[in-house]
Amino acid sequence: QVQLVESGGGLVRAGESLRLSCAASGSRFSFNAMGWYRQAPGKQRELVARITGGGSTNYADSVKGRFTISRDNAKNTVYLQMDSLKPDDTAVYYCKAELFSTTTWGQGTQVTVSS
């Protein structure tokens, strides 16, 4: 059974940085794609960044130029480097892994950015 374990969330001030990690286990295969989503209170979960096995990436417009997604296929781990954080980035961040027709979510990690 695939499991995702996220880490790296926390409380920071506006303008500071955080790096999230998501380690996947339980799969013999490298995931087709991995990504980060976030959900703020009262809002729907939204895509932040996604990366395919081949390294293609896409980002939400709101984070372009500030966030960078990367992955280590050998470790089945995906990272999200978040720079120049803003209070609007405050949310629970979820890792998602896609393998063929199966999708797995992590438990989420809280990111809080104070002004």
GROMACS .gro file of N, CA, C and O in nm, residues 34-37 46-51 57-60 63 67-69 78-80 94:
model
   88
   34MET      N    1   0.394   1.356  -0.933
   34MET     CA    2   0.375   1.391  -0.793
   34MET      C    3   0.352   1.540  -0.786
   34MET      O    4   0.397   1.617  -0.873
   35GLY      N    5   0.279   1.581  -0.685
   35GLY     CA    6   0.248   1.722  -0.679
   35GLY      C    7   0.212   1.768  -0.540
   35GLY      O    8   0.198   1.689  -0.446
   36TRP      N    9   0.198   1.898  -0.529
   36TRP     CA   10   0.157   1.963  -0.405
   36TRP      C   11   0.029   2.042  -0.430
   36TRP      O   12   0.018   2.115  -0.531
   37TYR      N   13  -0.064   2.025  -0.339
   37TYR     CA   14  -0.190   2.098  -0.340
   37TYR      C   15  -0.203   2.167  -0.206
   37TYR      O   16  -0.136   2.131  -0.109
   46GLU      N   17  -0.651   2.333  -0.402
   46GLU     CA   18  -0.605   2.379  -0.532
   46GLU      C   19  -0.463   2.329  -0.559
   46GLU      O   20  -0.383   2.305  -0.468
   47LEU      N   21  -0.434   2.315  -0.688
   47LEU     CA   22  -0.301   2.274  -0.729
   47LEU      C   23  -0.202   2.386  -0.699
   47LEU      O   24  -0.228   2.503  -0.729
   48VAL      N   25  -0.087   2.349  -0.643
   48VAL     CA   26   0.022   2.443  -0.625
   48VAL      C   27   0.129   2.418  -0.732
   48VAL      O   28   0.168   2.508  -0.804
   49ALA      N   29   0.175   2.293  -0.739
   49ALA     CA   30   0.277   2.257  -0.836
   49ALA      C   31   0.273   2.107  -0.859
   49ALA      O   32   0.238   2.032  -0.769
   50ARG      N   33   0.312   2.067  -0.979
   50ARG     CA   34   0.309   1.926  -1.015
   50ARG      C   35   0.430   1.897  -1.102
   50ARG      O   36   0.472   1.982  -1.182
   51ILE      N   37   0.485   1.775  -1.086
   51ILE     CA   38   0.601   1.736  -1.166
   51ILE      C   39   0.584   1.593  -1.212
   51ILE      O   40   0.543   1.506  -1.134
   57THR      N   41   0.706   2.031  -1.536
   57THR     CA   42   0.643   2.094  -1.421
   57THR      C   43   0.533   2.190  -1.464
   57THR      O   44   0.534   2.244  -1.575
   58ASN      N   45   0.439   2.210  -1.374
   58ASN     CA   46   0.344   2.319  -1.391
   58ASN      C   47   0.311   2.375  -1.253
   58ASN      O   48   0.315   2.303  -1.153
   59TYR      N   49   0.282   2.504  -1.252
   59TYR     CA   50   0.261   2.578  -1.128
   59TYR      C   51   0.132   2.660  -1.135
   59TYR      O   52   0.091   2.705  -1.241
   60ALA      N   53   0.076   2.683  -1.018
   60ALA     CA   54  -0.032   2.780  -1.009
   60ALA      C   55   0.027   2.918  -1.037
   60ALA      O   56   0.141   2.948  -1.000
   63VAL      N   57   0.199   3.121  -0.755
   63VAL     CA   58   0.327   3.082  -0.696
   63VAL      C   59   0.441   3.083  -0.796
   63VAL      O   60   0.557   3.061  -0.757
   67PHE      N   61   0.791   2.956  -0.596
   67PHE     CA   62   0.798   2.815  -0.554
   67PHE      C   63   0.866   2.732  -0.661
   67PHE      O   64   0.852   2.759  -0.781
   68THR      N   65   0.938   2.629  -0.616
   68THR     CA   66   1.004   2.537  -0.708
   68THR      C   67   0.978   2.394  -0.663
   68THR      O   68   1.007   2.360  -0.548
   69ILE      N   69   0.927   2.314  -0.753
   69ILE     CA   70   0.904   2.173  -0.724
   69ILE      C   71   1.016   2.091  -0.786
   69ILE      O   72   1.064   2.122  -0.896
   78VAL      N   73   0.935   1.398  -0.334
   78VAL     CA   74   0.912   1.524  -0.402
   78VAL      C   75   0.930   1.637  -0.302
   78VAL      O   76   0.898   1.622  -0.183
   79TYR      N   77   0.984   1.748  -0.350
   79TYR     CA   78   1.012   1.863  -0.265
   79TYR      C   79   0.941   1.986  -0.319
   79TYR      O   80   0.915   1.998  -0.439
   80LEU      N   81   0.911   2.078  -0.229
   80LEU     CA   82   0.857   2.207  -0.270
   80LEU      C   83   0.934   2.315  -0.195
   80LEU      O   84   0.919   2.330  -0.073
   94TYR      N   85  -0.085   1.952   0.086
   94TYR     CA   86  -0.098   1.808   0.069
   94TYR      C   87  -0.012   1.761  -0.047
   94TYR      O   88  -0.009   1.823  -0.154
   0.00000   0.00000   0.00000
